[in-house]
Short mmCIF file of N, CA and C in Angstrom, two decimals:
data_model
loop_
_atom_site.label_atom_id
_atom_site.label_comp_id
_atom_site.label_asym_id
_atom_site.label_seq_id
_atom_site.Cartn_x
_atom_site.Cartn_y
_atom_site.Cartn_z
N MET A 1 0.94 -1.11 -0.11
CA MET A 1 0.05 -0.10 -0.30
C MET A 1 0.91 1.31 0.12
N GLY A 2 0.63 2.25 -0.70
CA GLY A 2 1.56 3.48 -1.12
C GLY A 2 0.74 4.47 -0.23
N TYR A 3 1.76 5.35 0.02
CA TYR A 3 1.13 6.85 0.92
C TYR A 3 0.87 7.79 0.04
N SER A 4 0.02 8.62 0.17
CA SER A 4 -0.26 9.82 -0.90
C SER A 4 0.27 10.78 0.12
N GLU A 5 0.19 12.13 -0.41
CA GLU A 5 0.55 13.26 0.33
C GLU A 5 -0.21 13.44 1.17
N ASP A 6 -1.61 13.25 0.94
CA ASP A 6 -2.56 13.51 1.94
C ASP A 6 -2.52 12.58 3.34
N ASN A 7 -2.44 11.35 2.73
CA ASN A 7 -1.98 10.45 4.03
C ASN A 7 -0.88 10.84 5.17
N ILE A 8 0.43 11.09 4.54
CA ILE A 8 1.36 11.90 5.26
C ILE A 8 1.08 13.17 6.06
N LEU A 9 0.26 14.05 5.52
CA LEU A 9 -0.14 15.15 6.05
C LEU A 9 -1.12 14.82 7.47
N LEU A 10 -1.65 13.67 7.42
CA LEU A 10 -2.51 13.36 8.52
C LEU A 10 -1.47 12.86 9.73
N ILE A 11 -0.44 12.48 9.75
CA ILE A 11 0.43 12.26 10.49
C ILE A 11 1.11 13.85 11.38
N ALA A 12 0.80 14.11 12.44
CA ALA A 12 0.88 15.42 12.99
C ALA A 12 2.34 15.31 13.70
N SER A 13 2.73 16.47 13.91
CA SER A 13 4.15 16.39 14.35
C SER A 13 4.39 15.74 15.53
N CYS A 14 3.49 15.57 16.50
CA CYS A 14 3.64 14.47 17.63
C CYS A 14 3.73 13.19 17.49
N GLY A 15 3.33 12.76 16.20
CA GLY A 15 3.39 11.44 15.70
C GLY A 15 1.98 10.67 15.86
N MET A 16 0.76 11.69 16.31
CA MET A 16 -0.73 11.17 16.17
C MET A 16 -1.05 11.12 14.75
N ASN A 17 -1.68 9.77 14.52
CA ASN A 17 -2.44 9.96 13.17
C ASN A 17 -3.68 10.57 13.33
N CYS A 18 -4.04 11.63 12.58
CA CYS A 18 -5.06 12.30 12.70
C CYS A 18 -6.54 11.72 12.46
N SER A 19 -6.19 10.81 11.23
CA SER A 19 -7.43 9.86 10.83
C SER A 19 -8.05 9.28 11.85
N ILE A 20 -7.35 9.16 13.33
CA ILE A 20 -8.32 8.35 14.05
C ILE A 20 -8.58 8.95 15.29
N CYS A 21 -8.36 10.46 15.08
CA CYS A 21 -8.79 11.45 15.95
C CYS A 21 -10.20 11.41 15.90
N ALA A 22 -11.15 11.85 17.13
CA ALA A 22 -12.43 11.90 17.40
C ALA A 22 -12.75 13.21 16.43
N ALA A 23 -12.07 14.30 16.57
CA ALA A 23 -12.14 15.65 15.90
C ALA A 23 -12.25 15.49 14.80
N TYR A 24 -11.40 14.83 14.08
CA TYR A 24 -11.07 14.69 12.47
C TYR A 24 -12.01 13.68 11.99
N LEU A 25 -12.84 12.54 12.66
CA LEU A 25 -13.77 11.51 12.28
C LEU A 25 -15.13 12.24 12.58
N ARG A 26 -15.43 13.15 13.38
CA ARG A 26 -16.53 13.63 13.46
C ARG A 26 -17.15 13.98 12.29
N GLU A 27 -18.44 14.26 11.67
CA GLU A 27 -19.36 14.76 10.91
C GLU A 27 -19.35 16.50 10.79
N LYS A 28 -19.76 16.77 11.95
CA LYS A 28 -19.92 18.23 12.27
C LYS A 28 -18.90 18.72 12.98
N ASN A 29 -18.44 19.98 12.00
CA ASN A 29 -17.35 20.80 12.58
C ASN A 29 -15.88 19.80 12.40
N LYS A 30 -15.92 19.16 11.71
CA LYS A 30 -14.55 18.35 11.67
C LYS A 30 -13.37 19.28 11.20
N CYS A 31 -12.38 18.66 12.30
CA CYS A 31 -11.15 19.20 12.07
C CYS A 31 -10.19 18.75 10.81
N PRO A 32 -9.48 19.80 10.19
CA PRO A 32 -8.88 19.21 8.77
C PRO A 32 -7.51 18.28 9.04
N GLY A 33 -7.31 18.00 10.40
CA GLY A 33 -6.16 17.48 10.74
C GLY A 33 -5.09 18.50 11.18
N CYS A 34 -4.01 18.15 12.24
CA CYS A 34 -3.02 19.15 12.53
C CYS A 34 -2.23 20.15 11.55
N ARG A 35 -1.99 19.40 10.49
CA ARG A 35 -1.21 19.92 9.47
C ARG A 35 -2.13 20.43 8.41
N GLY A 36 -3.41 20.32 8.40
CA GLY A 36 -4.52 20.77 7.15
C GLY A 36 -4.41 22.55 7.76
N SER A 37 -5.22 22.89 6.84
CA SER A 37 -5.49 24.65 7.07
C SER A 37 -6.28 24.89 8.26
N ASN A 38 -5.96 26.07 8.66
CA ASN A 38 -6.26 26.45 10.00
C ASN A 38 -7.75 27.19 9.65
N LEU A 39 -8.45 27.13 8.40
CA LEU A 39 -9.62 27.72 8.36
C LEU A 39 -10.87 26.90 9.42
N LYS A 40 -11.03 26.00 9.49
CA LYS A 40 -11.85 25.27 10.20
C LYS A 40 -11.47 24.62 11.36
N LYS A 41 -10.35 24.73 11.85
CA LYS A 41 -9.75 24.24 13.01
C LYS A 41 -10.04 24.95 14.21
N PRO A 42 -10.15 24.15 15.21
CA PRO A 42 -10.68 24.72 16.28
C PRO A 42 -9.21 25.45 16.96
N VAL A 43 -9.46 26.53 17.89
CA VAL A 43 -8.49 27.27 18.44
C VAL A 43 -7.30 26.38 19.16
N THR A 44 -8.00 25.42 19.82
CA THR A 44 -6.79 24.74 20.36
C THR A 44 -6.02 24.09 19.62
N ARG A 45 -6.21 23.59 18.41
CA ARG A 45 -5.41 22.94 17.32
C ARG A 45 -4.37 23.86 16.81
N ILE A 46 -4.95 25.07 16.41
CA ILE A 46 -4.03 26.10 16.19
C ILE A 46 -2.69 26.61 17.04
N LYS A 47 -3.34 26.73 18.21
CA LYS A 47 -2.48 27.39 19.53
C LYS A 47 -1.63 25.93 19.85
N CYS A 48 -1.63 24.73 19.57
CA CYS A 48 -0.94 23.60 19.96
C CYS A 48 0.23 23.95 20.58
N LYS A 49 0.90 23.33 21.78
CA LYS A 49 2.07 23.83 22.31
C LYS A 49 2.99 23.01 21.39
N ILE A 50 2.50 21.96 20.75
CA ILE A 50 3.40 21.10 20.36
C ILE A 50 3.69 21.49 18.69
N LYS A 51 2.61 21.74 18.19
CA LYS A 51 2.63 22.41 16.59
C LYS A 51 3.47 23.51 16.55
N THR A 52 3.13 24.70 17.54
CA THR A 52 4.11 25.73 17.54
C THR A 52 5.27 25.71 18.48
N CYS A 53 5.92 24.65 18.66
CA CYS A 53 7.31 24.62 19.37
C CYS A 53 8.25 25.01 18.27
N GLU A 54 9.15 25.90 18.83
CA GLU A 54 10.11 26.65 18.39
C GLU A 54 10.84 25.68 17.50
N VAL A 55 10.84 24.06 17.67
CA VAL A 55 11.80 23.44 16.70
C VAL A 55 11.18 23.37 15.18
N PHE A 56 9.84 23.46 15.22
CA PHE A 56 9.13 23.34 13.90
C PHE A 56 9.41 24.83 13.10
N ASP A 57 9.17 25.83 13.49
CA ASP A 57 9.54 27.15 13.35
C ASP A 57 9.13 27.14 11.50
N GLY A 58 7.79 26.76 11.35
CA GLY A 58 7.29 27.12 10.00
C GLY A 58 7.51 25.57 9.02
N LYS A 59 8.30 24.72 9.64
CA LYS A 59 8.64 23.50 8.77
C LYS A 59 7.32 22.80 8.86
N THR A 60 6.96 22.17 7.62
CA THR A 60 5.73 21.47 7.63
C THR A 60 6.06 20.07 7.66
N THR A 61 7.18 19.45 7.55
CA THR A 61 7.49 17.88 7.81
C THR A 61 8.45 17.54 9.14
N ALA A 62 8.36 18.63 10.18
CA ALA A 62 9.04 18.30 11.08
C ALA A 62 8.31 17.53 12.08
N PHE A 63 8.95 16.69 12.70
CA PHE A 63 8.32 15.71 13.61
C PHE A 63 9.25 15.61 15.11
N CYS A 64 8.25 15.41 16.13
CA CYS A 64 8.78 15.65 17.65
C CYS A 64 10.20 14.54 17.78
N TYR A 65 10.11 13.54 16.91
CA TYR A 65 11.20 12.78 17.27
C TYR A 65 12.63 13.16 16.82
N GLN A 66 12.64 14.17 16.15
CA GLN A 66 13.75 14.65 15.22
C GLN A 66 14.21 16.04 16.28
N CYS A 67 13.78 16.01 17.26
CA CYS A 67 14.41 17.17 18.23
C CYS A 67 15.18 16.50 19.20
N ASN A 68 16.11 16.99 19.69
CA ASN A 68 17.15 16.96 20.84
C ASN A 68 16.84 16.79 22.19
N LYS A 69 15.39 17.27 22.50
CA LYS A 69 14.68 17.32 23.40
C LYS A 69 13.42 16.20 23.73
N TYR A 70 13.34 15.41 22.84
CA TYR A 70 12.46 14.32 22.72
C TYR A 70 12.82 13.28 23.73
N PRO A 71 11.88 12.98 24.36
CA PRO A 71 10.36 13.54 24.47
C PRO A 71 10.15 14.52 25.56
N CYS A 72 9.89 15.57 25.19
CA CYS A 72 9.43 16.76 26.11
C CYS A 72 8.53 16.59 27.05
N ASP A 73 8.21 17.65 28.10
CA ASP A 73 7.07 17.46 28.74
C ASP A 73 5.65 17.54 27.99
N ASN A 74 5.65 18.39 26.95
CA ASN A 74 4.33 18.76 26.52
C ASN A 74 4.05 17.28 25.62
N LEU A 75 4.98 16.81 25.02
CA LEU A 75 4.77 15.52 24.50
C LEU A 75 4.30 14.49 25.27
N LYS A 76 4.99 14.30 26.72
CA LYS A 76 4.84 13.39 27.45
C LYS A 76 3.15 13.37 28.33
N HIS A 77 2.71 14.75 28.27
CA HIS A 77 1.28 15.17 28.73
C HIS A 77 0.37 14.74 27.74
N LEU A 78 0.71 15.00 26.27
CA LEU A 78 -0.32 14.82 25.35
C LEU A 78 -0.42 12.99 25.24
N ASP A 79 0.73 12.54 25.37
CA ASP A 79 0.73 10.93 25.07
C ASP A 79 -0.03 10.43 26.10
N LYS A 80 0.08 10.94 27.48
CA LYS A 80 -0.89 10.20 28.67
C LYS A 80 -2.18 10.59 28.08
N ARG A 81 -2.71 11.67 27.68
CA ARG A 81 -4.00 12.32 27.48
C ARG A 81 -4.49 10.90 26.26
N TYR A 82 -3.79 10.74 25.44
CA TYR A 82 -4.27 10.04 24.59
C TYR A 82 -4.42 8.72 24.88
N ARG A 83 -3.36 8.18 25.61
CA ARG A 83 -3.45 6.84 26.61
C ARG A 83 -5.04 6.81 27.10
N THR A 84 -5.14 7.85 27.80
CA THR A 84 -6.75 7.71 28.54
C THR A 84 -7.90 7.71 27.81
N LYS A 85 -7.78 8.75 26.50
CA LYS A 85 -8.87 9.05 25.92
C LYS A 85 -9.00 8.05 24.58
N TYR A 86 -8.02 7.15 24.25
CA TYR A 86 -8.20 6.43 23.15
C TYR A 86 -7.61 5.14 23.35
N ASN A 87 -7.24 4.96 24.37
CA ASN A 87 -6.58 3.62 24.85
C ASN A 87 -5.03 3.36 23.88
N LEU A 88 -4.56 4.28 23.81
CA LEU A 88 -3.04 4.11 22.68
C LEU A 88 -2.07 5.09 23.05
N SER A 89 -0.86 4.34 22.70
CA SER A 89 0.01 5.44 22.71
C SER A 89 0.54 5.64 21.56
N PHE A 90 0.91 6.80 20.97
CA PHE A 90 1.59 6.97 19.98
C PHE A 90 3.23 6.98 19.88
N ALA A 91 3.67 6.71 20.86
CA ALA A 91 5.10 6.61 20.96
C ALA A 91 5.70 5.51 22.10
N PRO A 92 5.00 4.32 21.99
CA PRO A 92 5.15 3.21 22.93
C PRO A 92 6.42 3.05 23.27
N ASN A 93 7.50 3.01 22.12
CA ASN A 93 8.79 2.68 22.57
C ASN A 93 9.73 3.82 22.69
N LYS A 94 9.26 4.78 22.57
CA LYS A 94 10.37 5.90 23.11
C LYS A 94 9.88 6.66 24.37
N MET A 95 8.89 6.53 24.85
CA MET A 95 8.25 7.56 25.75
C MET A 95 8.67 6.84 27.51
N ALA A 96 9.67 6.52 27.84
CA ALA A 96 9.71 5.68 28.81
C ALA A 96 9.91 6.63 30.04
#
């Protein structure tokens, strides 16, 4: 199975796959994904501490694992929230 540019853009900087996020899957007020347009995006996604991290500084293909501070406190907090909400971790081998 090949990957299209749209598939790759659904992988957020933190490593989460937006295509399994409740905000992306809902029909009403659907989020376009973390790397998608800010036009219909909730303000919490626009001001995301991870997405607006100084490491990314406008880069569209940057990921948290590329940072020398990985995993930072923001990423650990987000991972804990996703383990609680979705019962999965997007970085199980790296988040000790």
